[in-house]
Amino acid sequence: MKFSGAFLLVLFGSLTGQAQSTSSSVPWRITQPVWTETHERQFGEFVTRIGDAVEKRQCWKVDTCLQSTANPYLGSDPAGLKYYADCADLPYYLRAYFSLKNGLPFAMASEVKPNPSPQDDPTKKVDARYSGLGNYVTKRFDVAAKSGLFKNTYTNALDVLNNLVPGLTFSGSFRMLGDNDSEFFSDFYPVKINRDAIRPGTVIYDPNGHVAIVYRVADDGRVFYIDAHPDNSLTMGMYTPKFVRSNPAQGAGFKNFRPLSLVDAKVDSSGSYVGGKIIGAANSQLRHYGLEQFYGTEPDSSSWSKGKFSVQGQQVPYYDFVRMRLMQGEVHIDPLKDMAQLTDDICVSLKDRVEAVEAARTSGVYLKPHPEKLPLNIYGSEGEWENYATPSRDARLKVAFADLLLSTKANIERYKKRDPAIKYNGGNLAADLFSIYAQKAQACQFTYTTTNGLIVKMNLEAARQRLFNMSFDPYHCIEHRWGARLDQELAACTDDENKRAWYEAQKWLRYQSERRYDARMDYTLEQLTGPLPGAGIAAPADVDIVGYLKSQR
């Protein structure tokens, strides 16, 4: 997660088409001045190819994926292209890359500022990544070529992809409703919840500071996405309550890129459009524009959060609403398939966590002394903590395990009430669900490398039992990062008495699955004696899916 302001001065030359920082210049030639529905479909197909390759583990980094056969433009890239994106960069990077390859307009917000909120402390600068009432655009950049008397000046495409996209985009670029389509229009607009609007290429924004891009919407309504990380890795997952809802001003949820048009331009001798300006389509022109994901199908005038969601006259929870709206054919929920999909999704997250902790191990950060204080906020920091800590990743994992239990309980209760939307033809739903969970949990095998280089085997159920013992702190030994409790496994841990005290004191923070960016967390070891305002809770959430299902058989 990055700030955009400091980069602005460094890249001022690039914004004006001068003083390029790359070793060569690649002109961005616009030959198709208007984004059409055909282009949107083709962009989605491009994203799908990358997403499918990540899902099949054919590639797992931005660079390896774009330099593989998953990329339909393989072999056409100029020398010097860096192929780098983190979570906020990825949608912009893929959009810019596709635009360049197809001679299309590209533009983006180059500066955003927080909307003022009554809760803001006037003496402190508001972090635009976590602003209470979202952000608004104050400056924009586009790739339109400049018409000159003797020579036309084209934007350097390498600067856009190598410098501007990673330098000017950050999670705050997505933190806006998208209802502003004026001169400083937002890059995205919120969409209706249907299969035409939510499609490959749609962006998902989590207001806790994470961004993903959809690559597939399955026939059963499940939405699958890919996301990037600071180490340039790509992972995939399934849309669930891991992506939280929040007040509409923060723009959480599904959004599409605003289609762009180059107007008032002329065609030069090369067939490229020169001059003019790039504008975004107005909301009134967007047939997929919609706000129901915020306010519901039955809005409540007193509060956005009280809006109700209904499908075929039946009120359902929001996440069920999304899935049922996106289903092909008969609208229904299959509890057994739900169990299989949710455990598969958790398994992917666990295996991705292996890579994150391994990066900390190979970096050697866990061997360093523990800082005297935690970061100001453990979820939004910089430096080593940002690169190697896993509080946000671990919080999403806790939410996923909790959702597995809650959704299972809900499906069983709905089945008992003979809800027609629940489709199950067996004789003992709880027993069948337990069988699927046990099978999936055992099949989800992964390993981690200990401090002294040994290999420890784990599975999904073992991770569930250790969930609230797994440290997010990069300065803890690898055994504590994976919640080891047995002396035999902990024998290799090099943590001294101070680090072990930190590990014990941080249990309150490990219990917490809600990511609070508004809370102070820069406590010393002596101060972290229990739950503090916004930092930690007294007990972890219930994630005992095994105990629940056994009680229902």
Coordinates of C-alpha atoms in Angstrom, one line a residue:
M1 CA 0.0 0.0 0.0
K2 CA 1.5 3.3 -1.1
F3 CA 1.0 7.0 -0.9
S4 CA 1.0 8.9 -4.2
G5 CA 2.2 12.4 -3.3
A6 CA 5.9 11.9 -3.1
F7 CA 6.1 10.3 -6.5
L8 CA 4.4 13.2 -8.2
L9 CA 7.4 15.5 -8.2
V10 CA 9.7 12.7 -9.3
L11 CA 7.5 12.0 -12.3
F12 CA 6.6 15.5 -13.2
G13 CA 8.6 15.3 -16.3
S14 CA 6.8 12.1 -17.4
L15 CA 3.4 13.7 -16.7
T16 CA 4.3 16.5 -19.2
G17 CA 5.8 14.2 -21.7
Q18 CA 9.4 15.3 -21.0
A19 CA 12.5 14.0 -19.1
Q20 CA 11.8 10.3 -19.4
S21 CA 13.4 8.2 -16.7
T22 CA 13.5 4.9 -18.7
S23 CA 16.4 4.1 -21.1
S24 CA 14.2 4.0 -24.2
S25 CA 10.9 5.6 -25.3
V26 CA 7.9 3.6 -26.6
P27 CA 5.3 5.9 -28.1
W28 CA 1.7 5.3 -27.0
R29 CA -0.3 5.5 -30.2
I30 CA -4.0 5.7 -30.0
T31 CA -5.6 4.1 -33.1
Q32 CA -9.0 3.3 -31.6
P33 CA -10.3 6.4 -29.8
V34 CA -13.3 4.9 -28.0
W35 CA -13.6 2.0 -25.6
T36 CA -16.6 -0.1 -26.8
E37 CA -18.4 -3.1 -25.3
T38 CA -16.3 -5.3 -27.6
H39 CA -13.1 -3.9 -26.1
E40 CA -14.5 -4.5 -22.6
R41 CA -15.3 -8.1 -23.5
Q42 CA -11.8 -8.5 -24.9
F43 CA -10.2 -7.0 -21.8
G44 CA -12.2 -9.5 -19.7
E45 CA -10.9 -12.4 -21.9
F46 CA -7.3 -11.1 -21.4
V47 CA -7.8 -11.1 -17.6
T48 CA -9.4 -14.5 -17.7
R49 CA -6.4 -16.0 -19.4
I50 CA -4.1 -14.6 -16.7
G51 CA -6.4 -15.7 -13.9
D52 CA -6.8 -19.3 -15.3
A53 CA -3.0 -19.6 -15.4
V54 CA -2.7 -18.5 -11.8
E55 CA -5.5 -20.9 -10.7
K56 CA -3.7 -23.8 -12.4
R57 CA -0.4 -22.7 -10.9
Q58 CA 1.1 -22.3 -14.4
C59 CA 2.5 -19.0 -13.3
W60 CA 2.4 -17.1 -10.0
K61 CA 4.0 -13.7 -10.5
V62 CA 3.1 -10.7 -12.6
D63 CA 6.3 -11.0 -14.6
T64 CA 6.1 -14.8 -15.2
C65 CA 2.4 -14.6 -16.2
L66 CA 2.8 -11.8 -18.7
Q67 CA 5.9 -13.6 -20.1
S68 CA 4.0 -16.9 -20.5
T69 CA 1.6 -18.3 -23.1
A70 CA -1.2 -17.1 -20.9
N71 CA -0.6 -13.6 -22.3
P72 CA -2.0 -13.4 -25.8
Y73 CA 0.4 -10.5 -26.5
L74 CA 3.5 -12.6 -25.7
G75 CA 6.6 -11.6 -27.6
S76 CA 5.3 -8.1 -28.5
D77 CA 6.7 -6.2 -25.5
P78 CA 9.5 -3.7 -25.7
A79 CA 12.8 -4.1 -23.9
G80 CA 12.8 -2.4 -20.5
L81 CA 9.2 -3.3 -19.4
K82 CA 9.3 -4.2 -15.7
Y83 CA 6.2 -6.3 -15.2
Y84 CA 5.5 -5.2 -11.6
A85 CA 2.3 -4.6 -9.7
D86 CA 1.0 -4.9 -6.1
C87 CA -2.7 -5.3 -5.2
A88 CA -3.7 -1.7 -6.0
D89 CA -1.5 -1.5 -9.2
L90 CA -2.8 -4.8 -10.7
P91 CA -6.1 -3.6 -12.2
Y92 CA -4.5 -0.4 -13.5
Y93 CA -1.5 -2.3 -14.9
L94 CA -3.6 -4.9 -16.8
R95 CA -5.9 -2.1 -18.1
A96 CA -2.9 0.0 -19.2
Y97 CA -1.1 -3.0 -20.8
F98 CA -4.3 -4.0 -22.7
S99 CA -4.9 -0.4 -23.8
L100 CA -1.4 -0.1 -25.1
K101 CA -1.6 -3.3 -27.1
N102 CA -4.9 -2.3 -28.7
G103 CA -4.2 1.4 -29.3
L104 CA -6.9 2.5 -26.8
P105 CA -7.0 5.6 -24.6
F106 CA -5.8 5.2 -21.0
A107 CA -6.1 7.6 -18.1
M108 CA -6.0 7.5 -14.3
A109 CA -6.4 9.7 -11.3
S110 CA -2.9 11.0 -10.4
E111 CA -3.9 12.5 -7.1
V112 CA -6.7 12.0 -4.7
K113 CA -7.6 13.6 -1.4
P114 CA -9.8 12.5 1.5
N115 CA -13.3 13.9 1.8
P116 CA -13.6 15.8 5.1
S117 CA -15.2 14.0 7.9
P118 CA -16.5 15.4 11.3
Q119 CA -14.5 12.7 13.0
D120 CA -11.1 13.8 11.5
D121 CA -8.6 15.3 13.8
P122 CA -7.8 18.7 12.2
T123 CA -4.3 18.6 13.5
K124 CA -3.4 15.4 11.7
K125 CA -3.2 14.4 8.1
V126 CA -5.8 11.9 7.1
D127 CA -4.5 8.7 5.4
A128 CA -6.3 8.5 2.1
R129 CA -6.0 4.7 2.2
Y130 CA -8.5 4.6 5.1
S131 CA -10.4 7.9 5.0
G132 CA -13.8 7.7 6.7
L133 CA -15.8 9.3 4.0
G134 CA -13.7 8.2 1.0
N135 CA -11.7 10.3 -1.4
Y136 CA -12.1 12.5 -4.5
V137 CA -9.9 13.1 -7.5
T138 CA -7.9 16.3 -7.7
K139 CA -5.6 15.6 -10.7
R140 CA -5.7 13.3 -13.7
F141 CA -3.2 11.9 -16.2
D142 CA -3.9 10.6 -19.6
V143 CA -1.8 9.3 -22.6
A144 CA -3.2 11.6 -25.3
A145 CA -0.4 12.7 -27.7
K146 CA 0.3 16.4 -27.9
S147 CA 0.1 18.1 -31.3
G148 CA 3.1 20.2 -32.1
L149 CA 3.9 22.7 -34.9
F150 CA 6.8 20.6 -36.2
K151 CA 6.5 17.4 -34.3
N152 CA 3.9 15.5 -32.3
T153 CA 4.8 14.3 -28.8
Y154 CA 3.7 10.9 -27.8
T155 CA 3.4 9.7 -24.2
N156 CA 6.2 7.2 -23.3
A157 CA 4.4 3.9 -22.7
L158 CA 7.3 2.5 -20.7
D159 CA 7.0 5.4 -18.2
V160 CA 3.3 4.7 -17.8
L161 CA 3.7 1.0 -17.0
N162 CA 7.0 1.1 -15.2
N163 CA 6.6 4.3 -13.2
L164 CA 3.3 6.0 -13.3
V165 CA 1.0 3.0 -12.6
P166 CA 3.0 1.8 -9.6
G167 CA 3.9 5.3 -8.5
L168 CA 0.5 7.0 -8.6
T169 CA -2.0 4.3 -7.9
F170 CA -2.7 3.0 -4.4
S171 CA -5.6 1.5 -2.5
G172 CA -7.0 5.0 -1.9
S173 CA -7.5 5.4 -5.7
F174 CA -10.4 3.0 -5.3
R175 CA -11.9 4.5 -2.2
M176 CA -14.7 6.5 -3.7
L177 CA -18.3 5.9 -4.6
G178 CA -17.8 6.7 -8.3
D179 CA -20.7 9.0 -8.6
N180 CA -18.5 11.9 -9.8
D181 CA -18.2 12.0 -13.6
S182 CA -17.1 15.6 -13.9
E183 CA -13.7 16.8 -15.2
F184 CA -12.0 15.0 -12.4
F185 CA -14.0 11.9 -12.8
S186 CA -13.4 8.7 -10.9
D187 CA -11.7 5.9 -12.8
F188 CA -14.4 3.4 -11.7
Y189 CA -18.1 3.3 -11.3
P190 CA -20.2 1.0 -9.0
V191 CA -22.1 -1.7 -10.9
K192 CA -25.4 -3.5 -10.7
I193 CA -25.4 -7.0 -9.3
N194 CA -25.9 -9.1 -12.4
R195 CA -23.8 -11.2 -14.8
D196 CA -23.6 -8.5 -17.5
A197 CA -22.1 -6.0 -15.1
I198 CA -20.0 -8.3 -12.9
R199 CA -17.6 -10.0 -15.3
P200 CA -14.0 -10.7 -15.9
G201 CA -12.2 -7.3 -15.6
T202 CA -14.5 -6.1 -12.8
V203 CA -12.6 -4.8 -9.8
I204 CA -13.4 -5.7 -6.1
Y205 CA -12.3 -3.2 -3.5
D206 CA -12.0 -4.1 0.2
P207 CA -12.0 -0.9 2.3
N208 CA -9.6 -2.5 4.6
G209 CA -7.0 -1.8 2.0
H210 CA -7.0 -4.6 -0.6
V211 CA -7.9 -4.8 -4.3
A212 CA -8.6 -7.7 -6.6
I213 CA -9.8 -8.2 -10.1
V214 CA -12.4 -10.7 -11.3
Y215 CA -11.3 -13.4 -13.8
R216 CA -14.3 -15.7 -13.7
V217 CA -17.9 -15.8 -12.6
A218 CA -19.0 -19.5 -12.3
D219 CA -22.4 -20.8 -13.3
D220 CA -23.3 -21.2 -9.6
G221 CA -22.7 -17.5 -9.0
R222 CA -19.3 -17.8 -7.3
V223 CA -16.9 -15.0 -8.2
F224 CA -13.2 -15.8 -8.6
Y225 CA -10.5 -13.1 -8.5
I226 CA -6.7 -12.7 -8.8
D227 CA -4.8 -10.3 -6.6
A228 CA -1.2 -9.1 -6.4
H229 CA 1.2 -8.6 -3.5
P230 CA 4.3 -6.4 -2.9
D231 CA 6.6 -9.3 -3.8
N232 CA 5.0 -9.3 -7.3
S233 CA 3.2 -12.6 -6.6
L234 CA -0.2 -13.3 -7.9
T235 CA -2.8 -15.3 -6.0
M236 CA -6.4 -16.3 -6.6
G237 CA -9.5 -16.6 -4.4
M238 CA -13.2 -16.5 -4.2
Y239 CA -15.4 -13.6 -3.2
T240 CA -16.8 -14.1 0.3
P241 CA -17.2 -11.9 3.5
K242 CA -13.4 -11.5 3.4
F243 CA -14.3 -8.5 1.3
V244 CA -16.3 -6.4 3.8
R245 CA -19.0 -3.9 3.1
S246 CA -18.8 -0.3 4.3
N247 CA -20.4 3.0 3.9
P248 CA -21.1 3.9 0.3
A249 CA -18.7 6.8 0.3
Q250 CA -15.8 4.4 0.7
G251 CA -16.7 2.6 -2.5
A252 CA -16.4 -1.0 -1.3
G253 CA -17.4 -3.8 -3.5
F254 CA -17.7 -4.3 -7.3
K255 CA -16.8 -1.6 -9.7
N256 CA -15.9 -1.4 -13.4
F257 CA -13.4 0.8 -15.2
R258 CA -15.1 3.9 -16.6
P259 CA -15.0 3.6 -20.5
L260 CA -12.9 6.3 -22.1
S261 CA -13.1 8.3 -25.3
L262 CA -10.5 10.5 -27.0
V263 CA -12.4 13.6 -28.4
D264 CA -11.4 16.5 -30.6
A265 CA -8.3 14.7 -31.9
K266 CA -6.9 14.4 -35.4
V267 CA -5.3 11.5 -37.3
D268 CA -1.7 12.0 -38.2
S269 CA 0.3 10.5 -41.1
S270 CA 1.0 7.3 -39.0
G271 CA -2.7 6.7 -38.5
S272 CA -2.5 7.7 -34.8
Y273 CA -4.8 10.1 -33.1
V274 CA -3.1 13.3 -31.9
G275 CA -4.3 16.1 -29.7
G276 CA -7.7 16.3 -28.1
K277 CA -8.5 15.1 -24.6
I278 CA -9.6 11.9 -23.0
I279 CA -12.9 11.9 -21.2
G280 CA -14.8 9.3 -19.2
A281 CA -18.3 8.2 -19.9
A282 CA -21.0 9.8 -17.7
N283 CA -22.9 7.7 -15.2
S284 CA -26.1 8.4 -17.2
Q285 CA -24.4 6.7 -20.2
L286 CA -23.5 3.5 -18.3
R287 CA -26.1 0.8 -18.5
H288 CA -24.3 -1.2 -15.8
Y289 CA -24.1 1.6 -13.3
G290 CA -26.0 0.8 -10.1
L291 CA -26.0 1.4 -6.3
E292 CA -28.0 -1.6 -5.1
Q293 CA -24.9 -3.3 -3.6
F294 CA -24.7 -0.4 -1.1
Y295 CA -28.4 0.3 -0.4
G296 CA -30.1 -3.0 -1.2
T297 CA -33.1 -3.9 -3.3
E298 CA -35.3 -2.4 -0.6
P299 CA -33.4 0.7 0.7
D300 CA -33.9 2.1 4.2
S301 CA -34.0 5.9 4.3
S302 CA -32.5 6.0 7.8
S303 CA -29.3 4.1 7.0
W304 CA -27.6 2.4 4.0
S305 CA -26.7 -0.6 6.2
K306 CA -30.4 -1.3 6.9
G307 CA -31.3 -1.9 3.3
K308 CA -32.6 -5.3 2.5
F309 CA -31.7 -7.7 -0.3
S310 CA -34.3 -9.9 -1.9
V311 CA -34.2 -12.5 -4.6
Q312 CA -37.5 -13.7 -6.1
G313 CA -39.4 -12.2 -3.2
Q314 CA -37.3 -13.8 -0.5
Q315 CA -35.0 -11.7 1.8
V316 CA -31.5 -13.1 1.9
P317 CA -28.1 -12.0 3.3
Y318 CA -26.0 -9.7 1.1
Y319 CA -23.4 -12.3 0.1
D320 CA -26.1 -14.9 -0.7
F321 CA -27.8 -12.1 -2.7
V322 CA -24.7 -11.6 -4.9
R323 CA -24.3 -15.3 -5.5
M324 CA -28.0 -15.9 -6.3
R325 CA -28.2 -12.9 -8.6
L326 CA -25.2 -14.2 -10.5
M327 CA -26.4 -17.8 -10.8
Q328 CA -27.2 -19.4 -14.2
G329 CA -30.5 -21.2 -14.3
E330 CA -32.4 -22.2 -11.2
V331 CA -31.7 -20.0 -8.2
H332 CA -30.6 -22.3 -5.3
I333 CA -28.0 -23.0 -2.7
D334 CA -26.3 -26.4 -2.5
P335 CA -24.9 -26.8 1.1
L336 CA -22.5 -29.6 0.1
K337 CA -21.0 -27.6 -2.8
D338 CA -20.8 -24.6 -0.5
M339 CA -18.7 -26.6 2.0
A340 CA -16.4 -27.8 -0.7
Q341 CA -15.9 -24.4 -2.3
L342 CA -15.3 -22.6 1.0
T343 CA -12.8 -25.1 2.3
D344 CA -11.0 -25.0 -1.1
D345 CA -10.9 -21.2 -0.9
I346 CA -9.4 -21.4 2.6
C347 CA -6.9 -23.9 1.4
V348 CA -5.7 -21.5 -1.3
S349 CA -5.3 -18.8 1.3
L350 CA -3.3 -21.1 3.6
K351 CA -0.9 -22.0 0.8
D352 CA -0.5 -18.4 -0.1
R353 CA 0.4 -17.7 3.5
V354 CA 3.2 -20.2 3.3
E355 CA 4.8 -18.1 0.6
A356 CA 4.4 -14.9 2.7
V357 CA 6.0 -16.4 5.8
E358 CA 8.7 -18.0 3.8
A359 CA 9.6 -14.6 2.4
A360 CA 10.1 -13.5 6.0
R361 CA 12.2 -16.5 6.8
T362 CA 14.5 -16.1 3.8
S363 CA 14.9 -12.4 4.5
G364 CA 16.1 -13.1 8.0
V365 CA 13.9 -10.4 9.5
Y366 CA 12.8 -12.8 12.3
L367 CA 16.4 -12.8 13.5
K368 CA 16.4 -9.1 14.2
P369 CA 15.6 -7.7 17.7
H370 CA 11.9 -6.9 18.2
P371 CA 11.2 -3.1 17.9
E372 CA 10.3 -1.4 21.2
K373 CA 6.8 -0.5 19.8
L374 CA 4.4 -1.9 17.3
P375 CA 3.7 0.2 14.2
L376 CA 1.2 3.0 14.6
N377 CA -1.3 0.7 13.0
I378 CA -0.4 -2.9 12.3
Y379 CA -2.7 -3.1 9.2
G380 CA -1.3 -0.1 7.4
S381 CA 2.4 0.4 7.8
E382 CA 5.6 0.6 5.8
G383 CA 9.0 -0.9 5.6
E384 CA 9.8 -4.4 7.0
W385 CA 6.4 -4.6 8.7
E386 CA 4.6 -3.9 5.4
N387 CA 6.7 -6.4 3.5
Y388 CA 6.8 -9.3 5.9
A389 CA 4.0 -9.0 8.5
T390 CA 0.6 -10.7 7.8
P391 CA -2.1 -9.1 10.0
S392 CA -4.4 -8.3 7.1
R393 CA -3.9 -11.7 5.4
D394 CA -4.4 -13.4 8.8
A395 CA -7.6 -11.4 9.5
R396 CA -9.1 -12.4 6.1
L397 CA -8.2 -16.1 7.0
K398 CA -10.0 -15.7 10.4
V399 CA -13.0 -14.2 8.6
A400 CA -13.0 -17.1 6.1
F401 CA -13.0 -19.8 8.9
A402 CA -15.7 -17.9 10.8
D403 CA -17.8 -17.6 7.6
L404 CA -17.4 -21.3 7.0
L405 CA -19.1 -22.0 10.3
L406 CA -21.7 -19.3 10.1
S407 CA -22.8 -20.2 6.5
T408 CA -22.9 -23.9 7.5
K409 CA -25.1 -23.1 10.4
A410 CA -27.3 -20.9 8.2
N411 CA -27.7 -23.6 5.6
I412 CA -28.6 -26.3 8.1
E413 CA -31.2 -24.0 9.8
R414 CA -32.7 -23.1 6.4
Y415 CA -32.8 -26.8 5.5
K416 CA -34.6 -27.6 8.8
K417 CA -37.2 -24.9 7.9
R418 CA -37.7 -26.4 4.5
D419 CA -36.4 -23.3 2.7
P420 CA -37.0 -24.1 -1.0
A421 CA -33.8 -22.4 -2.0
I422 CA -31.8 -25.1 -0.2
K423 CA -31.2 -28.1 -2.5
Y424 CA -30.2 -31.3 -0.6
N425 CA -31.5 -34.8 -1.3
G426 CA -29.5 -36.8 1.3
G427 CA -30.6 -38.2 4.6
N428 CA -28.3 -36.5 7.1
L429 CA -27.1 -33.0 6.0
A430 CA -24.7 -32.5 9.0
A431 CA -23.1 -35.9 8.5
D432 CA -22.6 -35.3 4.8
L433 CA -21.2 -31.8 5.5
F434 CA -18.8 -33.2 8.0
S435 CA -17.6 -35.9 5.5
I436 CA -16.9 -33.3 2.9
Y437 CA -15.1 -31.0 5.4
A438 CA -12.9 -33.9 6.7
Q439 CA -12.1 -35.0 3.2
K440 CA -11.2 -31.5 2.0
A441 CA -9.3 -30.6 5.2
Q442 CA -7.1 -33.7 4.9
A443 CA -6.5 -33.2 1.2
C444 CA -5.4 -29.6 1.8
Q445 CA -1.7 -30.5 2.6
F446 CA 1.0 -27.9 2.8
T447 CA 4.4 -27.5 4.5
Y448 CA 6.5 -24.8 6.1
T449 CA 10.2 -24.6 6.7
T450 CA 11.3 -24.2 10.4
T451 CA 14.0 -21.9 11.6
N452 CA 16.6 -24.7 11.4
G453 CA 15.5 -25.8 7.9
L454 CA 13.3 -28.8 8.8
I455 CA 10.0 -29.4 7.0
V456 CA 6.7 -29.5 9.0
K457 CA 3.6 -30.9 7.3
M458 CA 0.2 -29.4 8.1
N459 CA -3.3 -29.6 6.7
L460 CA -6.3 -27.3 6.9
E461 CA -7.7 -28.7 10.1
A462 CA -4.4 -28.3 11.8
A463 CA -4.3 -24.7 10.7
R464 CA -7.9 -24.2 12.0
Q465 CA -6.8 -25.5 15.4
R466 CA -3.8 -23.1 15.4
L467 CA -5.5 -20.2 13.8
F468 CA -5.4 -17.8 16.7
N469 CA -1.9 -18.8 17.7
M470 CA -0.4 -18.0 14.3
S471 CA 1.7 -14.8 14.7
F472 CA 1.4 -12.0 12.2
D473 CA 4.6 -10.4 13.6
P474 CA 7.6 -10.7 11.2
Y475 CA 10.1 -10.5 14.1
H476 CA 8.8 -13.8 15.6
C477 CA 10.4 -17.1 14.8
I478 CA 8.8 -19.2 12.0
E479 CA 7.4 -21.7 14.5
H480 CA 5.4 -18.9 16.2
R481 CA 4.3 -17.6 12.8
W482 CA 2.6 -21.0 12.4
G483 CA 1.3 -21.3 15.9
A484 CA 3.4 -24.2 17.1
R485 CA 2.5 -25.4 20.6
L486 CA 4.4 -28.6 21.0
D487 CA 7.9 -28.5 22.5
Q488 CA 9.3 -30.7 19.7
E489 CA 8.2 -28.3 17.0
L490 CA 9.1 -25.2 19.0
A491 CA 12.6 -26.5 19.8
A492 CA 14.1 -24.7 16.8
C493 CA 12.6 -21.3 17.7
T494 CA 15.3 -18.7 18.3
D495 CA 13.0 -16.2 20.0
D496 CA 14.5 -14.8 23.2
E497 CA 12.5 -14.0 26.3
N498 CA 11.6 -10.6 25.1
K499 CA 10.1 -11.9 21.8
R500 CA 8.3 -14.6 23.6
A501 CA 6.7 -12.0 25.8
W502 CA 5.7 -10.0 22.7
Y503 CA 4.1 -13.2 21.3
E504 CA 2.1 -13.7 24.5
A505 CA 1.0 -10.1 24.7
Q506 CA -0.1 -10.0 21.1
K507 CA -2.7 -12.7 21.6
W508 CA -5.4 -10.0 22.0
L509 CA -4.5 -8.7 18.6
R510 CA -4.5 -12.2 17.1
Y511 CA -8.0 -12.8 18.4
Q512 CA -9.3 -9.8 16.4
S513 CA -10.5 -10.3 12.9
E514 CA -11.8 -6.8 12.3
R515 CA -9.1 -4.7 10.7
R516 CA -9.2 -1.3 12.4
Y517 CA -7.2 1.4 10.6
D518 CA -8.5 4.2 12.8
A519 CA -7.1 2.7 16.0
R520 CA -3.7 3.5 17.6
M521 CA -1.6 0.4 18.0
D522 CA 1.9 1.7 18.6
Y523 CA 2.0 0.2 22.1
T524 CA 5.1 -1.0 24.0
L525 CA 5.2 -4.5 25.5
E526 CA 4.4 -3.1 28.9
Q527 CA 1.3 -1.3 27.6
L528 CA -0.1 -4.3 25.7
T529 CA -1.6 -6.0 28.8
G530 CA -5.0 -6.7 27.3
P531 CA -7.6 -5.5 24.8
L532 CA -7.2 -1.7 24.2
P533 CA -9.5 0.7 22.3
G534 CA -9.7 -0.7 18.7
A535 CA -6.7 -2.9 19.4
G536 CA -7.5 -6.5 20.4
I537 CA -10.5 -8.4 21.8
A538 CA -10.8 -10.6 24.9
A539 CA -11.6 -13.9 23.1
P540 CA -11.4 -15.2 19.6
A541 CA -14.4 -15.9 17.4
D542 CA -15.9 -19.4 17.2
V543 CA -14.5 -21.3 14.2
D544 CA -15.1 -24.8 15.5
I545 CA -16.8 -26.3 12.4
V546 CA -15.9 -29.8 13.6
G547 CA -17.5 -29.5 17.0
Y548 CA -20.7 -27.9 15.5
L549 CA -21.2 -30.6 12.8
K550 CA -20.6 -33.4 15.3
S551 CA -23.2 -31.9 17.6
Q552 CA -25.8 -31.9 14.7
R553 CA -25.3 -35.4 13.4

